[in-house]
Each structure stands twice: as C-alpha cells, then as structure tokens.
Amino acid sequence: MADNGVSRKQCANAIRALSMDAVQKAGSGHPGAPMGMADIAEVLWNDFLHHSPGNPQWFNRDRFVLSNGHGSMLMYSLLHLSGYALPIEELQNFRQLHSKTPGHPEYGYTPGIETTTGPLGQGIANAVGMAVAEKTLAAQFNREGHDVIDHHTYVFAGDGCLMEGVSHEVCSLAGTLKLGKLILFYDDNGISIDGEVEQWFSDDTGKRFEAYGWQVINVDGHDPEAIGQAIEQARAETGRPSLICCKTIIGFGSPNKQGTAATHGSPLGEEEVAATRQALDWPHAPFVIPAEIKQAWDVTEKGFLAESAWKEKLVIYEEEHPMLAMELVRRIKGEISGYFAEKADQYIASCQANPEDIASRKASQNCIEAYARLLPELIGGSADLTGSNLTTWSGSTPISEQADGNYIYYGVREFGMTAIASGIALHGGFIPYTATFLIFMEYARNAVRMAALMKQQSILVYTHDSIGQGEDGPTHQPVEQLTNLRTTPNMSVWRPCDSVESAVAWKAAIERRDGPTALVFSRQSLPHQPRDDVQLNNIARGGYVLKDCAAEPSLIILATGSEVSICMAATEQLQAEGIQARLVSLPSVDVFESQDAEYQESVLPWGVRNRLAVEAGATDYWYKLVGLDGKVIGMRSFGESAPGGELMRHFGFTVENVVETARSFS
C-alpha cells in the first residue's frame, strides 16, 4: 500500500462504494459479495498479487479468478482502482450493452479478466487448470537459478461454488496433484439467494478440504492483519493447495441489510445506499474516488517494475539456455512450430497411401502419436477411459508421476476435466486435449459451452460415437449429442469416416486457435475410403464429393463417420442401376459452411432437391442441408442393448435401407 495516510478501511470502502453505486445505477446486480469480500480483496491485491495493469497479459503474473462471478463489481472495482484501462465511465455503464463491465466477468471484454465466470464452481475449476499449467510449465522450463515461470493462482469463491459438484471434482484432483501455488478464499457468509444456507448446506467445509489433501486456514474476513498472515501461511505451503475460510458479513456496511439475502442479488435502494455511506464514513458522491485513495490503490508503476524485473530474468535465462528460451517464448505466444503443417500433411498423405481399416478412435491415437512428437505443448488426458479413448502415445508421461509430464489421469471427472482444460488453455503455454465417451459429454456440457463462449482452444476427444457402441445399451449410446455440439456457437465438430479424415480433423483442431473442437470417433472398425489428390485436399474444407456420378447428379447422399462406408456401397449400387447418385462426405459441417459459396454449390448444388442424409444420430439437424423435400435416415429414439452391428441393422443403417430410401424419391 502507498504510504500516504490512507487506511486499509478507506481502500476497502472504495470497493464497497463503487459496487453499491454501480448496482444501484444499473438497477440490477449483486452488491453483497463485493461488499463482504472487500477487506480480503484489499489485502490480497495491495500486498500480495503480482500483476501489471499496463500489460494485463504479462505471462508471469499471478492469476486471479472470481469464481462467484455474480459479484463482478468486486472485480471491476479492483481493476479500476489498481490502474487497468477500465475508466470510471465503464463502471457507470455496468451491465449495459457493449460496456466492458458485463453482469458477470467475461473473458475478452475487460482487461484483467482471466476467465468467464458465472456458472458457479467453474471458476475454481478453471483456476485448477491454471495452477496445473503453471506447475507443469515451470517443471518443463525452469532450471537451477532460473525460475522464469513462478506465479500463484488465487481464487475467490462462495457457498454456491462449493455446493456445485464440480468443486468436488476439481478440488479433489488439485489435492492429489499437490498444487501448492493454488490458494482458494472461501467467502463463508452463510447466505445464498434462498437465505441462510444452514438449511441446505451444513457441510464441514474445512474437514472436506483437509480430506482432499489441502491446507485449511480459518480467518476473520474483516481483519486485514489476520488475512495477511493467512496468505503468508498459504504461500509458505508449497506441497498442498490452501483453502482460506474467511468468515464474512455479506453486504458489509449496509446498516439495515448486511448479513441477509436482501444484499445478495438486488440493489440496496437509494435510502439504504445513503445510509451505508454514512455508516462507512464515505461522504463522497457516487463513483467519486478521492485522489489520495486512488493513489493508494494504483500499482501501475509497481507492476511495470515487476514485469521489467521478470524480463531481465528472461534475458539472463536466454543467455544460458537459448534453445529453451526460444521454445518458451514460442509457447507463450501460442505459435505452432513452422514445420508442423508440412509434417502433418505428410502424415495425412501416408494414411491415404497406406490403407488401413481401423476404428477411428484408433486412428485418433495414431494421430496423437504422430503430432505430439511435433508439439511438446500438447497436454492430454481422459476421464478414466484412457484405454478406451486411446489418448496416450509412446511419449506420454503422467504429471502425477513426473512434474514435467504431458498427460493427466483425470479420474471419473468429465465436468471437472473439461473446465480444467479451459483453465490450462487460458493460462497459455499448452494445447489441452481431453477425452471421454460422447454420451458423457452430457456430464461436461456446461464446461463445453464455456470453452466455446470464451473461444478457447480445447480439443475434445469423444469416442464410442453412436449406437454402434453396442451392448452397453442406450445409457451409453449417444443420439442427440452431435446436434448439441454442432449447434453450439464457436464450436467446431468433426466426425471422420476413416483414418485419413481423422488425421485431417486432428490437424484442423491443432491449428484452430479461436475455439474448441470436438473430434468424434467410432468404437468399431471403419473401412478406408479411396480418394484422389483433389478429394484428399478437400477434406480440410469440411465436406467434399467422395464418389461422383457420370452426369449431373439427380440424387445426393450425405453421410458422416461410420455411415459413409454404408452409403458408399449404396451409391455404387444406385449408380449400377442407372441412377445419377453422388456421395458427399461431411466430416465437419461447420467447416464446410465456412467455405465460399462457389465451393459449397459445387459439392451440394441446390438445384438437386433429392437429398438423403444418413447419420446414426438425431435427425432434425440434417433438414437444414437436405431441405423440406429431403429425407434423413437417423435416430428418432434412444438405442437398445445388443451387438453394434445388429443395432445398426435394426435401426436401418444398412445398404439396403439407404438404397430403398433413395429409390423412393419421386
């Protein structure tokens, strides 16, 4: 803190005033958490947090995550006060269209926001991912006397975050992985939207986290000296993550509403705001911060000096370890090695030149084997299905066994795994991939959505992609999941039909930097498809003519994944009957739809109204491509328990049914 006579209380009250003023002006918001956590935030941000307001992307900064994102005005107040490019006008525009202060912290909108939070518990999960990335990257690059990667991850969370099941998934794993630089502050105010939580949340949180392997510290959340001592104790413990349980009063300072749910999700009201000003001895007008208090908060120069000192360390590191330094800078910048595309294209060509009938999940593993050798930034994992998802390769090393490893055994934690991967991506220095069965995407669904919302590069490997899963039955057989993924904004989805399309899909996912990619693979073996060079090159365009007819087509069959081989045989039979049938493989509809209109028309001319889509998934999605005159062979129910081949026949995914349906066009 600046030595200018400003007290900690005044600094904390600046947060309280800005928070209640912004919520009151907006007519909506959550003033209670910012007012209750102001003292904790003041100590952390002024005395411990290493960051540089002039460069929010300084790589070795500490990461700060507000998991209870409804308290976003706490975050915006901190950013404004400490010197980020967030002027007071933006706080006055809280929750307004196109402002930099949306209702919940949104990654990419506001300088200094590390992740989008709001769905409770996921901020903690993202923070675990950031801590994993810091620890692993440090182990990979730090050398004796050169700690070039060395920072903490701090998280604020409330009762709601800890009630959400994802908090159990990720905090359990964080303890197992001994993430000593992860420090979680629990805002223990005993209040949620419905009131006093003791009726529905009576856990002994401290014992719960001790059981996870965390250090647990209890503190009065309104005692700055005790808070500082707790943070020191947490930072001193390097072998375990730390939970600091902070007993606080929600809406602290509001004389008539503090300690009640009335401060949680509603403005205090004009009269109560005035009363709070008086109670806090804050005589200043709304949104006015006295210069001496702003000066006490501002860490622009302090942050610049910290960043400059780190850059000097990096220069010395580069002199002693030039190759390592060059690689670290490349990964910090998120650049792909220049030779990757060429080597990947060579691998794709080799897959085409050496036909192999294999399950696409096995083809995926072969891709990982080929590409991971070129990309040390790839860090993968599976939710207790490694042997089924086939996500390891010969160079895989679990980080639980070796700190500088590249593989994470997530255990049965699909939701936590996916949210952790977003945290790894947000941290930087890695390209994360995760894996589970396609049906269990449902467990991870909101984390998948958040990855797309934040446009984070996270590669989502989903295997056992249809009723072809077989005997495990409808509980394990996906039907509607492909549609769910495909209709998610910013999500790219690939469902390859053989090893060649799988190799192209993996390359696309690695090179795509502006969002997650779902790679959907089969359990069952798929036959290799013959292609010429033009077709091979066109796979990357998401859809292409796999088998054309002698004249203008009178019928177009569209297919993906395991159904392509069925449709290939059907197309050949139809052509033998004199029907001008064209087969189009559409491994990625979204990529195909991003192509120029001329290319799309060359593949799917709209003048051809007789269109048949075939996919072992929900049918409705495909009508946008086949039109009202078209037909779809797909799933209109859940599956059954039987061998996969028998189920494919039972539900109509046969050459005979495709041919018969194609003939039915008038």
XYZ file of C-alpha atoms in Angstrom, residues 23-647:
625
model
C -25.512 -1.922 -8.975
C -27.863 0.850 -7.916
C -27.383 2.747 -11.198
C -27.866 -0.398 -13.275
C -30.956 -1.376 -11.324
C -29.650 -4.948 -11.015
C -26.665 -6.855 -9.755
C -25.137 -8.352 -6.640
C -23.668 -5.858 -4.165
C -23.455 -8.238 -1.207
C -20.401 -10.322 -2.148
C -18.225 -7.361 -3.214
C -19.051 -5.511 -0.005
C -18.410 -8.604 2.110
C -15.124 -9.566 0.434
C -13.701 -6.059 0.105
C -11.300 -6.434 3.040
C -9.904 -9.723 1.714
C -9.513 -8.276 -1.778
C -7.769 -5.166 -0.475
C -5.101 -7.164 1.353
C -4.541 -9.625 -1.493
C -4.387 -7.075 -4.282
C -2.350 -4.450 -2.460
C 0.113 -6.650 -0.606
C 0.494 -9.930 -2.478
C -0.850 -10.042 -6.037
C 1.836 -9.736 -8.723
C 0.306 -8.159 -11.799
C 0.894 -5.342 -14.245
C -2.111 -3.125 -15.058
C -0.214 -1.681 -18.014
C 0.132 -5.164 -19.511
C -2.688 -7.461 -18.395
C -1.164 -10.302 -20.445
C 2.229 -10.288 -18.715
C 2.841 -14.006 -18.679
C 4.346 -14.431 -15.213
C 1.553 -12.523 -13.464
C -0.400 -14.145 -10.677
C -3.800 -15.338 -11.874
C -6.865 -14.099 -10.018
C -10.248 -15.761 -10.567
C -13.562 -14.564 -9.150
C -15.443 -17.863 -9.217
C -18.534 -16.341 -7.613
C -18.866 -14.228 -10.730
C -22.180 -12.677 -9.751
C -20.025 -10.428 -7.549
C -18.448 -8.968 -10.683
C -18.422 -5.423 -9.332
C -15.717 -6.548 -6.914
C -13.583 -7.432 -9.922
C -14.355 -4.264 -11.846
C -13.689 -2.090 -8.798
C -10.321 -3.762 -8.255
C -9.314 -3.352 -11.883
C -10.353 0.285 -11.994
C -8.713 1.201 -8.708
C -5.409 -0.587 -9.345
C -4.826 1.088 -12.692
C -6.178 -1.063 -15.500
C -7.665 0.512 -18.626
C -11.136 0.482 -17.140
C -12.262 4.099 -16.673
C -14.977 5.118 -14.249
C -17.385 5.555 -17.173
C -17.298 1.798 -17.702
C -18.289 1.190 -14.084
C -21.124 3.659 -14.563
C -22.208 1.536 -17.555
C -22.308 -1.667 -15.510
C -24.482 -4.326 -17.176
C -25.191 -2.136 -20.220
C -24.866 -3.200 -23.851
C -21.286 -3.217 -25.169
C -19.801 -1.990 -21.893
C -16.613 -3.536 -20.529
C -18.449 -4.326 -17.309
C -20.989 -7.046 -18.122
C -23.141 -8.647 -15.437
C -20.660 -11.472 -14.928
C -16.933 -11.280 -15.746
C -16.474 -12.090 -19.430
C -13.090 -13.107 -20.819
C -12.074 -10.838 -23.683
C -14.320 -7.919 -22.719
C -12.344 -6.417 -19.869
C -8.572 -6.119 -19.379
C -7.534 -8.191 -16.386
C -10.346 -10.741 -16.536
C -8.698 -14.170 -16.627
C -11.793 -16.269 -17.317
C -15.532 -16.007 -17.781
C -17.321 -16.875 -14.561
C -20.937 -17.072 -13.572
C -21.914 -20.753 -13.643
C -20.810 -21.424 -10.087
C -17.887 -23.703 -9.355
C -16.348 -23.485 -12.803
C -14.106 -20.583 -11.895
C -12.497 -22.842 -9.293
C -12.110 -25.492 -11.980
C -10.509 -23.040 -14.398
C -8.159 -21.948 -11.626
C -7.114 -25.555 -11.003
C -6.269 -25.727 -14.712
C -4.207 -22.561 -14.442
C -2.341 -23.982 -11.452
C -1.715 -27.238 -13.343
C -0.345 -25.251 -16.267
C 1.929 -23.144 -14.042
C 3.346 -26.134 -12.212
C 3.883 -28.208 -15.337
C 5.332 -25.381 -17.409
C 7.685 -24.465 -14.560
C 8.897 -28.059 -14.367
C 9.455 -28.143 -18.115
C 11.370 -24.864 -18.387
C 12.798 -23.699 -15.039
C 16.415 -24.524 -14.430
C 18.628 -24.081 -11.382
C 18.819 -20.380 -10.601
C 16.235 -19.556 -13.261
C 12.638 -19.601 -12.038
C 11.192 -17.937 -15.136
C 7.777 -19.490 -14.520
C 6.797 -18.725 -10.941
C 3.392 -17.379 -10.009
C 0.338 -18.156 -7.885
C -3.297 -18.726 -8.729
C -5.769 -17.064 -6.357
C -9.500 -17.772 -6.328
C -12.458 -16.169 -4.606
C -15.480 -18.451 -4.183
C -18.714 -18.522 -2.252
C -21.089 -21.092 -0.813
C -22.674 -21.689 -4.209
C -19.341 -22.575 -5.796
C -18.700 -25.165 -3.104
C -22.198 -26.607 -3.336
C -21.751 -27.275 -7.043
C -20.486 -30.802 -7.640
C -17.748 -29.651 -9.996
C -15.964 -28.103 -6.989
C -15.597 -31.575 -5.505
C -14.231 -32.989 -8.766
C -11.550 -30.370 -9.227
C -10.575 -29.709 -5.617
C -10.132 -33.417 -5.026
C -7.812 -33.617 -8.034
C -5.964 -30.444 -7.004
C -5.119 -32.047 -3.682
C -3.935 -35.227 -5.364
C -1.736 -33.226 -7.752
C -0.312 -31.186 -4.840
C -0.902 -27.810 -6.456
C 0.889 -25.776 -3.806
C 0.537 -22.443 -5.607
C -3.254 -22.619 -5.689
C -4.913 -20.541 -2.956
C -8.700 -20.509 -2.599
C -10.544 -17.926 -0.484
C -13.947 -19.168 0.699
C -16.393 -16.336 1.364
C -18.139 -18.000 4.269
C -21.035 -15.592 4.782
C -23.763 -18.197 5.323
C -26.110 -16.615 2.760
C -27.272 -17.599 -0.707
C -30.253 -16.492 -2.801
C -32.761 -18.502 -0.778
C -31.487 -17.173 2.527
C -29.427 -18.686 5.340
C -27.651 -21.722 3.907
C -27.590 -23.831 7.067
C -30.862 -25.453 5.983
C -29.284 -26.879 2.805
C -25.516 -26.545 3.232
C -24.267 -27.824 6.579
C -21.015 -29.407 5.391
C -17.875 -29.028 7.441
C -16.015 -27.363 4.588
C -12.678 -27.349 6.376
C -12.724 -31.088 7.019
C -13.866 -31.702 3.468
C -10.820 -29.914 2.072
C -8.472 -31.487 4.578
C -9.702 -34.829 3.266
C -8.746 -33.683 -0.234
C -5.204 -33.016 0.977
C -5.460 -29.233 1.267
C -4.076 -26.932 3.951
C -7.043 -25.259 5.658
C -6.797 -21.876 7.401
C -9.632 -20.098 9.193
C -9.719 -16.338 9.452
C -11.937 -13.350 10.180
C -12.602 -11.968 6.700
C -12.783 -8.420 8.037
C -9.448 -8.460 9.906
C -6.733 -7.257 7.466
C -3.851 -8.319 9.680
C -5.227 -11.836 10.089
C -5.944 -12.052 6.371
C -2.362 -11.087 5.559
C -0.994 -13.689 7.950
C -3.245 -16.343 6.395
C -1.999 -15.519 2.914
C 1.603 -15.707 4.113
C 0.894 -19.126 5.612
C -0.763 -20.299 2.399
C 2.140 -19.107 0.247
C 4.628 -20.843 2.534
C 2.935 -24.226 1.959
C 4.304 -25.482 -1.363
C 3.205 -29.110 -1.194
C -0.530 -28.575 -0.806
C -3.130 -26.167 -2.159
C -4.601 -23.917 0.523
C -8.158 -23.040 1.483
C -8.577 -19.840 3.485
C -12.022 -19.911 5.077
C -12.999 -16.276 5.556
C -15.903 -15.587 7.890
C -17.569 -12.507 6.428
C -20.766 -10.491 6.562
C -22.499 -10.234 3.208
C -23.267 -6.631 2.307
C -20.865 -5.392 4.999
C -21.590 -1.761 5.853
C -25.259 -1.755 4.945
C -26.862 -0.941 8.326
C -30.263 -2.498 7.611
C -29.479 -5.255 5.108
C -25.999 -6.617 5.853
C -25.946 -10.282 6.754
C -29.144 -11.012 4.831
C -30.128 -12.322 1.416
C -31.516 -8.845 0.659
C -27.994 -7.761 -0.333
C -27.289 -10.807 -2.476
C -28.904 -10.162 -5.826
C -30.631 -6.776 -5.715
C -29.673 -3.113 -5.438
C -29.682 -1.803 -1.889
C -32.074 1.013 -2.759
C -31.396 4.749 -2.661
C -32.170 5.149 1.030
C -30.002 2.220 2.065
C -27.142 3.385 -0.166
C -27.256 6.744 1.623
C -27.363 5.032 4.999
C -24.426 2.823 4.015
C -22.387 5.861 3.028
C -22.949 7.277 6.461
C -22.191 4.002 8.219
C -18.928 3.594 6.295
C -17.982 7.246 6.775
C -17.852 7.603 3.000
C -19.127 11.135 2.264
C -18.192 11.146 -1.414
C -20.668 11.329 -4.286
C -21.467 8.204 -6.359
C -18.498 6.993 -8.414
C -16.166 9.575 -6.882
C -12.889 8.204 -5.527
C -10.671 10.775 -3.787
C -7.271 11.172 -5.423
C -5.354 10.017 -2.363
C -7.342 6.771 -2.198
C -6.904 6.138 -5.916
C -3.187 6.798 -5.478
C -3.037 4.296 -2.612
C -4.594 1.675 -4.879
C -2.684 2.329 -8.090
C 0.002 -0.291 -8.789
C 0.817 0.657 -12.375
C 4.426 1.528 -11.584
C 4.851 -1.376 -9.178
C 3.508 -3.748 -11.803
C 5.748 -2.291 -14.502
C 8.796 -2.786 -12.307
C 7.814 -6.381 -11.521
C 7.299 -7.144 -15.190
C 10.598 -5.456 -16.110
C 12.458 -7.482 -13.488
C 10.984 -10.660 -14.945
C 12.023 -9.660 -18.451
C 15.556 -9.151 -17.199
C 15.478 -12.652 -15.698
C 14.274 -13.947 -19.056
C 17.222 -12.300 -20.827
C 19.702 -13.973 -18.463
C 17.847 -17.272 -18.908
C 18.100 -16.879 -22.680
C 21.868 -16.361 -22.456
C 22.358 -19.589 -20.520
C 19.597 -21.664 -22.123
C 18.973 -20.211 -25.603
C 17.065 -23.154 -27.068
C 14.812 -23.495 -24.036
C 14.154 -19.759 -24.040
C 13.241 -19.784 -27.716
C 10.831 -22.669 -27.149
C 9.295 -20.994 -24.090
C 8.667 -17.749 -25.969
C 7.074 -19.673 -28.836
C 4.721 -21.406 -26.471
C 3.916 -18.229 -24.548
C 2.947 -16.609 -27.857
C 0.844 -19.638 -28.772
C 2.631 -20.125 -32.064
C 2.656 -23.500 -33.805
C 6.042 -24.746 -34.973
C 6.611 -23.748 -38.570
C 7.202 -27.297 -39.706
C 4.018 -28.710 -38.182
C 1.732 -28.152 -41.182
C 4.188 -29.737 -43.608
C 4.810 -32.759 -41.383
C 1.080 -33.156 -40.725
C 0.303 -33.073 -44.432
C 2.926 -35.744 -44.992
C 1.289 -37.876 -42.330
C -2.149 -37.390 -43.887
C -0.770 -38.425 -47.285
C 0.811 -41.516 -45.753
C -2.538 -42.522 -44.252
C -4.090 -42.298 -47.707
C -1.228 -44.166 -49.350
C -1.282 -46.966 -46.779
C -4.929 -48.052 -46.461
C -5.950 -49.372 -43.087
C -9.361 -50.443 -41.841
C -9.414 -49.391 -38.188
C -11.720 -47.763 -35.674
C -11.448 -44.003 -35.888
C -10.619 -43.930 -32.148
C -7.502 -45.953 -33.023
C -6.835 -43.658 -35.960
C -7.053 -40.789 -33.473
C -4.418 -42.391 -31.262
C -2.175 -42.790 -34.302
C -2.615 -39.070 -34.987
C -1.656 -38.196 -31.426
C 1.433 -40.374 -31.791
C 2.405 -38.558 -34.990
C 1.533 -34.999 -33.972
C 2.572 -34.976 -30.303
C 6.156 -35.622 -31.381
C 5.996 -32.280 -33.170
C 4.106 -30.406 -30.449
C 5.519 -30.549 -26.917
C 2.740 -28.149 -25.884
C 0.113 -30.888 -26.266
C -1.111 -31.963 -22.834
C -3.788 -34.634 -22.793
C -5.965 -36.635 -20.508
C -9.004 -38.842 -20.159
C -11.767 -39.240 -17.588
C -10.821 -42.760 -16.515
C -11.195 -44.091 -20.064
C -7.639 -43.865 -21.368
C -7.670 -47.452 -22.619
C -10.983 -46.914 -24.411
C -10.499 -43.381 -25.688
C -6.939 -44.257 -26.748
C -5.450 -40.908 -25.803
C -1.933 -41.885 -24.738
C 1.057 -42.183 -27.022
C 4.570 -43.582 -26.622
C 5.810 -40.292 -25.147
C 3.013 -39.830 -22.624
C 4.178 -39.098 -19.080
C 1.596 -38.548 -16.315
C 2.097 -35.277 -14.422
C 1.136 -37.185 -11.272
C 4.352 -39.183 -11.685
C 6.650 -36.586 -13.199
C 6.135 -32.840 -12.775
C 7.214 -32.011 -16.321
C 4.893 -34.606 -17.854
C 2.232 -34.210 -20.528
C -0.652 -36.473 -19.539
C -3.346 -36.131 -16.875
C -5.299 -39.016 -15.432
C -8.452 -37.095 -14.546
C -10.387 -39.936 -12.961
C -14.159 -40.047 -13.357
C -14.499 -36.260 -13.574
C -15.848 -35.337 -17.030
C -17.169 -31.929 -15.959
C -14.110 -31.015 -13.938
C -11.754 -32.282 -16.633
C -13.303 -30.116 -19.328
C -13.314 -26.983 -17.161
C -9.728 -27.627 -16.055
C -8.720 -27.867 -19.721
C -10.175 -24.401 -20.309
C -8.056 -23.126 -17.429
C -4.960 -24.682 -18.979
C -5.784 -23.034 -22.307
C -6.441 -19.680 -20.646
C -3.127 -19.831 -18.808
C -1.187 -20.345 -22.010
C 1.790 -22.451 -22.991
C -0.233 -25.585 -23.741
C -2.801 -27.023 -26.112
C -5.036 -29.246 -23.958
C -6.978 -32.249 -25.166
C -9.410 -34.268 -23.081
C -11.391 -37.407 -23.713
C -14.455 -39.388 -22.709
C -17.305 -41.256 -24.382
C -19.521 -38.997 -26.478
C -22.518 -39.730 -24.259
C -20.629 -38.416 -21.222
C -20.231 -35.061 -22.891
C -23.530 -34.524 -21.091
C -21.736 -34.516 -17.743
C -19.342 -31.888 -19.096
C -21.866 -29.930 -21.118
C -21.663 -26.568 -19.354
C -17.872 -26.603 -19.371
C -18.001 -27.363 -23.096
C -20.268 -24.365 -23.546
C -17.944 -22.135 -21.519
C -14.951 -23.163 -23.643
C -16.931 -22.132 -26.715
C -18.141 -18.908 -25.097
C -14.544 -17.934 -24.319
C -13.274 -19.162 -27.722
C -10.602 -21.265 -26.053
C -8.598 -23.858 -27.913
C -9.570 -27.073 -26.201
C -9.601 -30.320 -28.159
C -12.484 -32.512 -27.015
C -12.000 -36.150 -27.987
C -15.241 -38.122 -27.895
C -15.254 -41.825 -28.730
C -17.968 -44.505 -28.907
C -19.962 -42.148 -31.047
C -23.249 -43.931 -31.838
C -25.485 -46.939 -31.300
C -22.515 -48.807 -32.769
C -21.293 -48.700 -29.149
C -23.400 -51.833 -28.861
C -24.067 -53.986 -25.823
C -23.740 -51.279 -23.167
C -27.152 -50.109 -24.277
C -28.978 -46.779 -24.529
C -27.364 -45.331 -21.401
C -24.067 -45.351 -23.288
C -25.303 -44.770 -26.839
C -25.343 -41.103 -27.915
C -28.214 -39.838 -30.038
C -28.741 -36.095 -29.578
C -25.187 -35.150 -28.574
C -23.866 -34.419 -32.069
C -26.682 -31.954 -32.654
C -25.963 -30.358 -29.304
C -22.324 -29.844 -30.200
C -22.982 -28.670 -33.733
C -25.470 -26.032 -32.645
C -23.106 -24.555 -30.056
C -21.654 -21.225 -31.270
C -17.866 -21.153 -31.783
C -17.687 -24.964 -31.633
C -16.169 -26.928 -34.489
C -17.197 -30.583 -34.805
C -15.545 -33.362 -36.819
C -16.874 -36.893 -37.259
C -14.381 -38.657 -39.565
C -15.157 -41.700 -41.667
C -11.683 -43.269 -41.701
C -8.054 -42.794 -40.683
C -7.426 -40.154 -43.337
C -10.287 -37.907 -42.308
C -9.221 -38.463 -38.686
C -5.738 -37.149 -39.468
C -7.178 -34.074 -41.185
C -9.544 -33.482 -38.271
C -6.726 -33.592 -35.717
C -4.637 -31.191 -37.795
C -7.584 -28.784 -38.030
C -8.146 -28.919 -34.274
C -4.487 -28.172 -33.554
C -4.351 -25.258 -35.976
C -7.674 -23.742 -34.869
C -6.973 -21.048 -32.288
C -10.358 -19.372 -31.853
C -12.476 -22.010 -30.181
C -12.830 -25.615 -29.074
C -13.006 -28.548 -31.467
C -14.924 -31.758 -30.830
C -13.382 -34.806 -32.504
C -15.933 -37.609 -32.587
C -14.649 -41.137 -33.164
C -16.050 -44.637 -33.516
C -15.550 -47.688 -31.393
C -15.983 -50.027 -34.367
C -13.610 -50.540 -37.278
C -14.206 -48.364 -40.351
C -13.048 -49.193 -43.894
C -10.567 -46.964 -45.676
C -12.057 -44.853 -48.473
C -10.265 -44.416 -51.820
C -9.574 -40.808 -52.877
C -7.648 -38.865 -55.466
C -5.437 -35.912 -54.604
C -8.220 -33.370 -55.130
C -10.512 -35.224 -52.752
C -7.691 -35.585 -50.239
C -7.105 -31.829 -50.239
C -10.817 -31.090 -49.977
C -11.277 -32.992 -46.713
C -9.942 -29.928 -44.929
C -12.881 -27.964 -46.353
C -15.236 -29.965 -44.151
C -17.214 -31.619 -46.931
C -16.390 -32.943 -50.366
C -17.588 -35.247 -53.122
C -16.310 -38.688 -52.169
C -17.940 -40.538 -55.065
C -19.388 -38.729 -58.042
C -21.620 -39.892 -60.867
C -21.072 -39.815 -64.635
C -23.506 -36.970 -65.296
C -25.220 -34.228 -63.318
C -26.483 -35.772 -60.087
C -30.166 -36.446 -59.646
C -29.620 -37.574 -56.052
C -27.119 -36.530 -53.386
C -26.380 -38.709 -50.376
C -24.733 -37.006 -47.385
C -23.041 -39.020 -44.654
C -20.533 -38.818 -41.811
C -18.451 -41.215 -39.778
C -19.278 -44.910 -39.801
C -22.236 -44.373 -42.127
C -20.038 -43.223 -45.014
C -18.975 -46.771 -45.886
C -22.606 -47.909 -45.891
C -23.512 -45.051 -48.188
C -20.538 -45.753 -50.449
C -21.839 -49.259 -51.123
C -25.358 -47.901 -51.592
C -24.157 -45.225 -54.022
C -22.322 -47.788 -56.090
C -25.459 -49.931 -56.272
C -27.637 -46.986 -57.258
C -25.202 -45.958 -59.963
C -25.222 -49.527 -61.270
C -28.990 -49.161 -61.609
C -28.518 -46.043 -63.732
C -29.341 -43.504 -61.002
C -27.054 -40.489 -61.055
C -26.193 -40.593 -57.341
C -23.444 -38.530 -55.709
C -21.968 -39.317 -52.281
C -20.793 -36.397 -50.171
C -18.740 -36.967 -47.024
C -19.329 -34.204 -44.478
C -16.893 -34.789 -41.623
C -17.333 -31.180 -40.430
C -20.494 -29.318 -41.329
C -19.376 -26.063 -39.700
C -16.100 -26.028 -41.628
C -17.957 -26.815 -44.858
C -20.411 -23.990 -44.219
C -17.494 -21.585 -43.771
C -16.321 -22.224 -47.332
C -17.122 -19.852 -50.177
C -20.499 -20.182 -51.839
C -18.977 -21.396 -55.096
C -17.340 -24.373 -53.420
C -20.457 -25.250 -51.448
C -22.514 -25.144 -54.619
C -20.022 -27.394 -56.419
C -20.490 -30.025 -53.726
C -24.175 -29.540 -52.894
C -25.888 -27.832 -55.831
C -29.218 -26.535 -54.586
C -30.783 -27.428 -57.889
C -30.637 -31.043 -56.784
C -33.613 -31.332 -54.425
C -33.384 -35.089 -53.945
C -31.130 -35.297 -50.931
C -30.690 -38.044 -48.381
C -28.669 -37.602 -45.173
C -27.521 -40.670 -43.271
C -26.110 -40.468 -39.746
C -26.554 -42.601 -36.645
C -27.679 -39.610 -34.602
C -30.698 -37.328 -34.183
C -32.364 -36.466 -37.482
C -33.627 -32.880 -37.149
C -30.254 -31.178 -37.633
C -29.898 -32.540 -41.137
C -33.030 -30.971 -42.596
C -31.216 -27.667 -42.982
C -28.975 -29.434 -45.514
C -31.442 -31.729 -47.243
C -34.363 -29.271 -47.234
C -38.040 -29.996 -46.770
C -38.002 -32.222 -49.841
C -35.131 -34.267 -48.495
C -35.017 -37.334 -46.296
C -32.946 -38.400 -43.307
C -32.031 -41.839 -42.076
C -31.172 -41.298 -38.452
C -32.211 -41.912 -34.877
C -35.709 -40.980 -33.726
C -35.468 -42.819 -30.420
C -32.878 -43.975 -27.940
C -30.919 -47.122 -28.681
C -31.085 -50.675 -27.388
C -28.713 -53.185 -25.846
C -27.320 -55.560 -28.458
C -24.173 -56.057 -30.533
C -23.383 -52.921 -32.515
C -23.756 -54.476 -35.942
C -27.152 -55.866 -35.041
C -28.285 -52.469 -33.794
